[in-house]
Amino acid sequence: MSGGRRVVVLGRGFVGRAVDRRVRAHADHEVVALEPADDAELAGRTPAGAERLRAALDSSSSPVVINCCGRLRGTDEELLDANARWPQWLIEVLDGAAARLVHLGSASEYGDPGGPTPLTEDTPPRPTGSYGETKWAGTSSVLAARAGGADAAVVRGFNLVAEDLSPVSPLHQFRADVLALPPEGGTVTLWDPSTVRDFILLDDLARVVVAVALHEDPPDVVNACSGVGVDFGSIVRALGVATGRVVTVESLDRPGIPVVLGDPTRMRAVTGVQASMDAALLARTVLGQDGGS
């Protein structure tokens, strides 16, 4: 795409910061970073907050707003407010502003796929639990706005890998458990070591988000995933290898959703991102040994 755009990145958490860095790598685009949690008018969704957001879009041709805000945990009301009502407010504020909205969705919107078949963007969402349900509510609002003519798209992020991790991530606990072992190693107990998830490096997610934001005509939803399944037991053992510890994995035999895999076909076609992943790369990144994200 020729010509620079003003890109407003909402949220200064680890995802928002990664997206900000990736946009700034495009020297011809101007970045405005806003953290609603630090702005009472934005956080309160007041008329002044709406004006502040619209003002951030001024003097730019075809501006973009990237929503990296949301909550991973909290009460049902807190999750609903952050993950569903906030993007709905953004849609209302941006109505008529000639701006594109790119919303960060979640693989949790798919729920339990019932098997190892990779999830495409056309797989019907069946979220379970407050987080997945509220994320799907937010995504649904964005997709409804798009169906009504708005310039809007959703990037559905899968399980993130980075050194700077949310405590909600199982990788955070796995790393803590392995580092708590003595230098020679020991045993780590998992709910179910055979659990398989699709992981993507934080920087790869940011690349996908920015590519969608700057695409001439992005599709409605793009999975941000590696398409590679990595089981929890392999992750813990790889963390042991990367730290020089011999780790034995024991199971509590308490399975949850066995497998969640994404299909990266559309992502690769639209963004050109080829997201590599395996247990060793994951471990090195989480430990900050890979020049990590």
Short mmCIF file of C-alpha atoms in Angstrom, two decimals:
data_model
loop_
_atom_site.label_atom_id
_atom_site.label_comp_id
_atom_site.label_asym_id
_atom_site.label_seq_id
_atom_site.Cartn_x
_atom_site.Cartn_y
_atom_site.Cartn_z
CA MET A 1 0.00 0.00 0.00
CA SER A 2 1.44 3.37 -0.95
CA GLY A 3 1.35 6.40 1.30
CA GLY A 4 1.58 6.59 5.06
CA ARG A 5 -1.31 6.07 7.42
CA ARG A 6 -1.91 7.13 10.97
CA VAL A 7 -2.23 4.04 13.14
CA VAL A 8 -3.77 4.39 16.60
CA VAL A 9 -2.81 1.48 18.86
CA LEU A 10 -5.14 1.10 21.83
CA GLY A 11 -3.58 -0.68 24.79
CA ARG A 12 -0.05 -0.70 26.19
CA GLY A 13 0.05 -4.25 27.50
CA PHE A 14 2.56 -6.73 26.07
CA VAL A 15 0.47 -7.22 22.93
CA GLY A 16 -0.11 -3.51 22.40
CA ARG A 17 3.58 -2.76 22.82
CA ALA A 18 4.54 -5.47 20.32
CA VAL A 19 2.05 -4.13 17.77
CA ASP A 20 3.33 -0.60 18.35
CA ARG A 21 6.94 -1.71 17.68
CA ARG A 22 5.91 -3.51 14.52
CA VAL A 23 4.02 -0.52 13.12
CA ARG A 24 6.96 1.75 13.87
CA ALA A 25 9.14 -0.56 11.78
CA HIS A 26 7.19 0.87 8.81
CA ALA A 27 8.82 4.29 8.64
CA ASP A 28 6.13 5.78 6.43
CA HIS A 29 3.35 5.29 8.98
CA GLU A 30 2.63 7.48 12.00
CA VAL A 31 1.81 5.76 15.29
CA VAL A 32 -0.31 7.11 18.13
CA ALA A 33 -0.33 4.90 21.23
CA LEU A 34 -3.15 5.30 23.75
CA GLU A 35 -3.68 3.41 27.01
CA PRO A 36 -7.33 3.75 27.98
CA ALA A 37 -6.59 2.43 31.47
CA ASP A 38 -4.52 5.57 32.09
CA ASP A 39 -7.06 7.98 30.58
CA ALA A 40 -10.20 8.57 32.64
CA GLU A 41 -12.15 9.95 29.68
CA LEU A 42 -11.35 6.99 27.44
CA ALA A 43 -11.79 4.46 30.23
CA GLY A 44 -15.13 6.02 31.12
CA ARG A 45 -16.19 6.14 27.46
CA THR A 46 -17.31 9.73 27.92
CA PRO A 47 -18.10 12.18 25.10
CA ALA A 48 -14.72 13.79 25.78
CA GLY A 49 -13.09 10.38 25.42
CA ALA A 50 -14.83 9.86 22.11
CA GLU A 51 -13.59 13.25 20.89
CA ARG A 52 -10.07 12.40 22.02
CA LEU A 53 -10.10 9.21 19.98
CA ARG A 54 -11.54 10.90 16.91
CA ALA A 55 -8.97 13.71 17.24
CA ALA A 56 -6.19 11.12 17.16
CA LEU A 57 -7.37 10.18 13.68
CA ASP A 58 -7.33 13.73 12.29
CA SER A 59 -5.05 14.83 9.44
CA SER A 60 -4.64 11.30 8.16
CA SER A 61 -5.90 9.57 5.06
CA SER A 62 -7.52 6.19 5.82
CA PRO A 63 -6.46 5.96 9.49
CA VAL A 64 -6.46 2.67 11.38
CA VAL A 65 -7.42 1.88 14.96
CA ILE A 66 -5.97 -1.34 16.38
CA ASN A 67 -7.74 -2.51 19.52
CA CYS A 68 -5.35 -4.44 21.77
CA CYS A 69 -7.42 -3.81 24.91
CA GLY A 70 -9.17 -6.53 26.87
CA ARG A 71 -9.10 -8.62 30.02
CA LEU A 72 -7.94 -12.20 30.44
CA ARG A 73 -9.39 -12.62 33.92
CA GLY A 74 -11.76 -10.84 36.27
CA THR A 75 -15.38 -11.01 37.29
CA ASP A 76 -18.01 -11.78 34.68
CA GLU A 77 -18.96 -8.10 34.67
CA GLU A 78 -15.35 -6.96 34.25
CA LEU A 79 -14.81 -9.36 31.37
CA LEU A 80 -18.04 -8.30 29.70
CA ASP A 81 -17.16 -4.64 30.03
CA ALA A 82 -13.60 -4.95 28.72
CA ASN A 83 -14.06 -7.58 26.03
CA ALA A 84 -17.56 -6.83 24.70
CA ARG A 85 -18.73 -3.34 25.63
CA TRP A 86 -15.42 -1.64 24.85
CA PRO A 87 -15.24 -2.74 21.18
CA GLN A 88 -18.93 -1.93 20.81
CA TRP A 89 -18.17 1.61 21.99
CA LEU A 90 -15.28 1.86 19.54
CA ILE A 91 -17.61 0.93 16.71
CA GLU A 92 -20.02 3.66 17.73
CA VAL A 93 -17.26 6.28 18.06
CA LEU A 94 -15.71 5.39 14.70
CA ASP A 95 -19.02 5.38 12.84
CA GLY A 96 -18.63 7.82 9.98
CA ALA A 97 -14.94 8.47 10.72
CA ALA A 98 -13.64 6.69 7.59
CA ALA A 99 -11.26 4.70 9.79
CA ARG A 100 -10.50 1.01 9.80
CA LEU A 101 -10.92 -0.92 13.05
CA VAL A 102 -8.78 -4.00 13.62
CA HIS A 103 -9.88 -5.92 16.70
CA LEU A 104 -7.83 -8.54 18.50
CA GLY A 105 -9.98 -11.61 19.03
CA SER A 106 -9.09 -14.91 20.66
CA ALA A 107 -8.93 -18.60 19.80
CA SER A 108 -11.04 -19.09 22.95
CA GLU A 109 -13.97 -17.97 20.82
CA TYR A 110 -13.87 -21.37 19.09
CA GLY A 111 -14.37 -23.25 22.36
CA ASP A 112 -13.91 -27.03 22.30
CA PRO A 113 -13.41 -28.14 18.67
CA GLY A 114 -14.10 -31.74 19.63
CA GLY A 115 -11.03 -33.08 17.87
CA PRO A 116 -7.69 -32.32 16.21
CA THR A 117 -9.07 -30.91 12.96
CA PRO A 118 -7.52 -27.45 12.41
CA LEU A 119 -9.94 -24.58 12.97
CA THR A 120 -10.53 -22.32 9.98
CA GLU A 121 -11.97 -18.83 10.20
CA ASP A 122 -15.28 -20.29 9.02
CA THR A 123 -15.52 -22.73 11.93
CA PRO A 124 -18.59 -21.74 13.98
CA PRO A 125 -17.54 -20.31 17.37
CA ARG A 126 -18.75 -22.26 20.40
CA PRO A 127 -17.10 -20.49 23.33
CA THR A 128 -17.29 -21.83 26.86
CA GLY A 129 -16.57 -19.79 29.97
CA SER A 130 -16.78 -16.07 30.54
CA TYR A 131 -13.55 -15.15 28.78
CA GLY A 132 -14.34 -16.92 25.52
CA GLU A 133 -17.97 -15.83 25.58
CA THR A 134 -17.14 -12.16 26.13
CA LYS A 135 -14.40 -12.20 23.50
CA TRP A 136 -16.87 -13.68 21.03
CA ALA A 137 -19.40 -11.00 21.95
CA GLY A 138 -16.82 -8.33 21.10
CA THR A 139 -15.84 -10.01 17.85
CA SER A 140 -19.52 -10.42 16.93
CA SER A 141 -20.03 -6.66 17.29
CA VAL A 142 -17.09 -5.94 15.00
CA LEU A 143 -18.29 -8.44 12.40
CA ALA A 144 -21.82 -7.04 12.55
CA ALA A 145 -20.42 -3.56 11.93
CA ARG A 146 -18.46 -4.87 8.97
CA ALA A 147 -21.60 -6.51 7.57
CA GLY A 148 -23.22 -3.08 7.86
CA GLY A 149 -20.51 -1.46 5.75
CA ALA A 150 -17.82 -0.57 8.31
CA ASP A 151 -14.15 -1.05 7.47
CA ALA A 152 -13.37 -3.60 10.16
CA ALA A 153 -11.52 -6.88 10.62
CA VAL A 154 -10.66 -9.32 13.41
CA VAL A 155 -7.33 -11.03 14.08
CA ARG A 156 -8.03 -14.12 16.15
CA GLY A 157 -4.92 -14.74 18.24
CA PHE A 158 -3.96 -18.20 19.45
CA ASN A 159 -1.72 -19.00 22.44
CA LEU A 160 1.05 -16.44 22.74
CA VAL A 161 4.71 -17.14 23.36
CA ALA A 162 6.99 -14.44 24.76
CA GLU A 163 9.39 -13.82 27.62
CA ASP A 164 7.00 -11.16 28.96
CA LEU A 165 4.00 -13.36 29.71
CA SER A 166 0.67 -12.82 31.37
CA PRO A 167 0.39 -14.86 34.60
CA VAL A 168 -2.77 -16.33 33.04
CA SER A 169 -0.68 -18.18 30.45
CA PRO A 170 0.13 -21.79 31.33
CA LEU A 171 3.64 -21.08 30.03
CA HIS A 172 4.13 -18.68 32.92
CA GLN A 173 3.46 -21.48 35.40
CA PHE A 174 5.51 -24.05 33.48
CA ARG A 175 8.53 -21.72 33.48
CA ALA A 176 8.13 -20.99 37.20
CA ASP A 177 7.83 -24.69 38.03
CA VAL A 178 10.96 -25.64 36.08
CA LEU A 179 13.04 -22.74 37.42
CA ALA A 180 12.00 -23.69 40.97
CA LEU A 181 13.66 -27.10 40.59
CA PRO A 182 17.23 -27.65 41.82
CA PRO A 183 19.99 -27.45 39.18
CA GLU A 184 19.96 -31.21 38.64
CA GLY A 185 16.24 -31.22 37.92
CA GLY A 186 13.22 -32.97 39.36
CA THR A 187 9.53 -33.58 38.80
CA VAL A 188 6.85 -31.21 37.48
CA THR A 189 3.22 -32.24 37.86
CA LEU A 190 0.70 -31.19 35.21
CA TRP A 191 -3.06 -31.54 35.03
CA ASP A 192 -2.71 -33.38 31.72
CA PRO A 193 0.65 -33.43 29.87
CA SER A 194 -1.00 -34.62 26.64
CA THR A 195 -2.96 -31.35 26.27
CA VAL A 196 -2.13 -29.83 22.87
CA ARG A 197 -2.34 -26.18 21.90
CA ASP A 198 -1.37 -24.03 18.93
CA PHE A 199 1.26 -21.45 19.94
CA ILE A 200 2.48 -18.36 18.10
CA LEU A 201 5.36 -16.01 18.89
CA LEU A 202 4.24 -12.60 20.09
CA ASP A 203 6.20 -10.88 17.34
CA ASP A 204 4.54 -13.08 14.72
CA LEU A 205 1.13 -12.12 16.10
CA ALA A 206 2.11 -8.45 15.88
CA ARG A 207 3.23 -8.94 12.27
CA VAL A 208 -0.14 -10.48 11.41
CA VAL A 209 -2.08 -7.69 13.12
CA VAL A 210 -0.13 -4.95 11.35
CA ALA A 211 -0.33 -6.70 7.97
CA VAL A 212 -4.11 -6.92 8.31
CA ALA A 213 -4.28 -3.28 9.43
CA LEU A 214 -2.37 -2.09 6.37
CA HIS A 215 -3.87 -4.53 3.85
CA GLU A 216 -5.76 -3.03 0.96
CA ASP A 217 -8.84 -5.19 1.54
CA PRO A 218 -8.51 -7.59 4.49
CA PRO A 219 -10.95 -10.45 5.08
CA ASP A 220 -13.32 -10.36 8.02
CA VAL A 221 -11.36 -12.75 10.26
CA VAL A 222 -7.75 -13.95 10.16
CA ASN A 223 -6.39 -16.61 12.48
CA ALA A 224 -3.01 -15.75 13.98
CA CYS A 225 -1.58 -19.19 14.65
CA SER A 226 1.30 -21.51 13.75
CA GLY A 227 -0.82 -24.51 12.83
CA VAL A 228 1.56 -26.62 14.94
CA GLY A 229 0.33 -28.52 17.97
CA VAL A 230 2.68 -28.67 20.96
CA ASP A 231 1.78 -30.72 24.03
CA PHE A 232 2.29 -29.41 27.53
CA GLY A 233 4.56 -32.27 28.58
CA SER A 234 6.96 -31.56 25.71
CA ILE A 235 7.03 -27.87 26.68
CA VAL A 236 8.05 -28.64 30.27
CA ARG A 237 10.72 -31.09 29.17
CA ALA A 238 12.08 -28.56 26.66
CA LEU A 239 12.24 -25.94 29.41
CA GLY A 240 14.29 -28.44 31.39
CA VAL A 241 16.71 -29.00 28.51
CA ALA A 242 17.06 -25.25 27.93
CA THR A 243 17.94 -24.69 31.61
CA GLY A 244 20.19 -27.74 31.96
CA ARG A 245 17.76 -29.64 34.18
CA VAL A 246 16.51 -33.20 33.80
CA VAL A 247 12.73 -32.89 34.20
CA THR A 248 10.30 -35.73 34.77
CA VAL A 249 6.67 -34.96 33.98
CA GLU A 250 3.90 -36.49 36.05
CA SER A 251 0.17 -36.26 35.32
CA LEU A 252 -2.81 -35.60 37.56
CA ASP A 253 -4.95 -37.14 34.80
CA ARG A 254 -7.38 -34.22 34.83
CA PRO A 255 -7.94 -33.48 31.15
CA GLY A 256 -9.63 -30.38 29.83
CA ILE A 257 -10.05 -29.58 26.13
CA PRO A 258 -7.58 -32.06 24.60
CA VAL A 259 -6.57 -30.27 21.38
CA VAL A 260 -6.99 -26.81 19.87
CA LEU A 261 -5.28 -26.24 16.52
CA GLY A 262 -5.63 -23.33 14.12
CA ASP A 263 -5.47 -23.35 10.33
CA PRO A 264 -2.93 -20.71 9.20
CA THR A 265 -3.79 -20.94 5.48
CA ARG A 266 -5.62 -17.61 5.29
CA MET A 267 -3.04 -15.91 7.50
CA ARG A 268 -0.22 -16.93 5.21
CA ALA A 269 -2.10 -15.89 2.06
CA VAL A 270 -3.18 -12.48 3.41
CA THR A 271 -0.13 -11.47 5.47
CA GLY A 272 2.76 -13.58 4.21
CA VAL A 273 3.64 -14.52 7.80
CA GLN A 274 5.06 -18.02 8.19
CA ALA A 275 4.88 -18.72 11.93
CA SER A 276 7.35 -21.42 13.02
CA MET A 277 6.86 -23.26 16.30
CA ASP A 278 8.12 -26.26 18.25
CA ALA A 279 8.77 -27.04 21.90
CA ALA A 280 12.44 -26.04 21.78
CA LEU A 281 11.75 -22.64 20.16
CA LEU A 282 8.94 -22.05 22.62
CA ALA A 283 11.17 -22.83 25.61
CA ARG A 284 14.04 -20.64 24.42
CA THR A 285 11.68 -17.73 23.80
CA VAL A 286 9.94 -17.98 27.16
CA LEU A 287 13.33 -18.05 28.87
CA GLY A 288 14.62 -15.08 26.88
CA GLN A 289 17.30 -17.19 25.17
CA ASP A 290 16.14 -16.59 21.60
CA GLY A 291 16.44 -12.83 21.37
CA GLY A 292 12.76 -13.20 22.30
CA SER A 293 9.73 -11.07 21.72
#
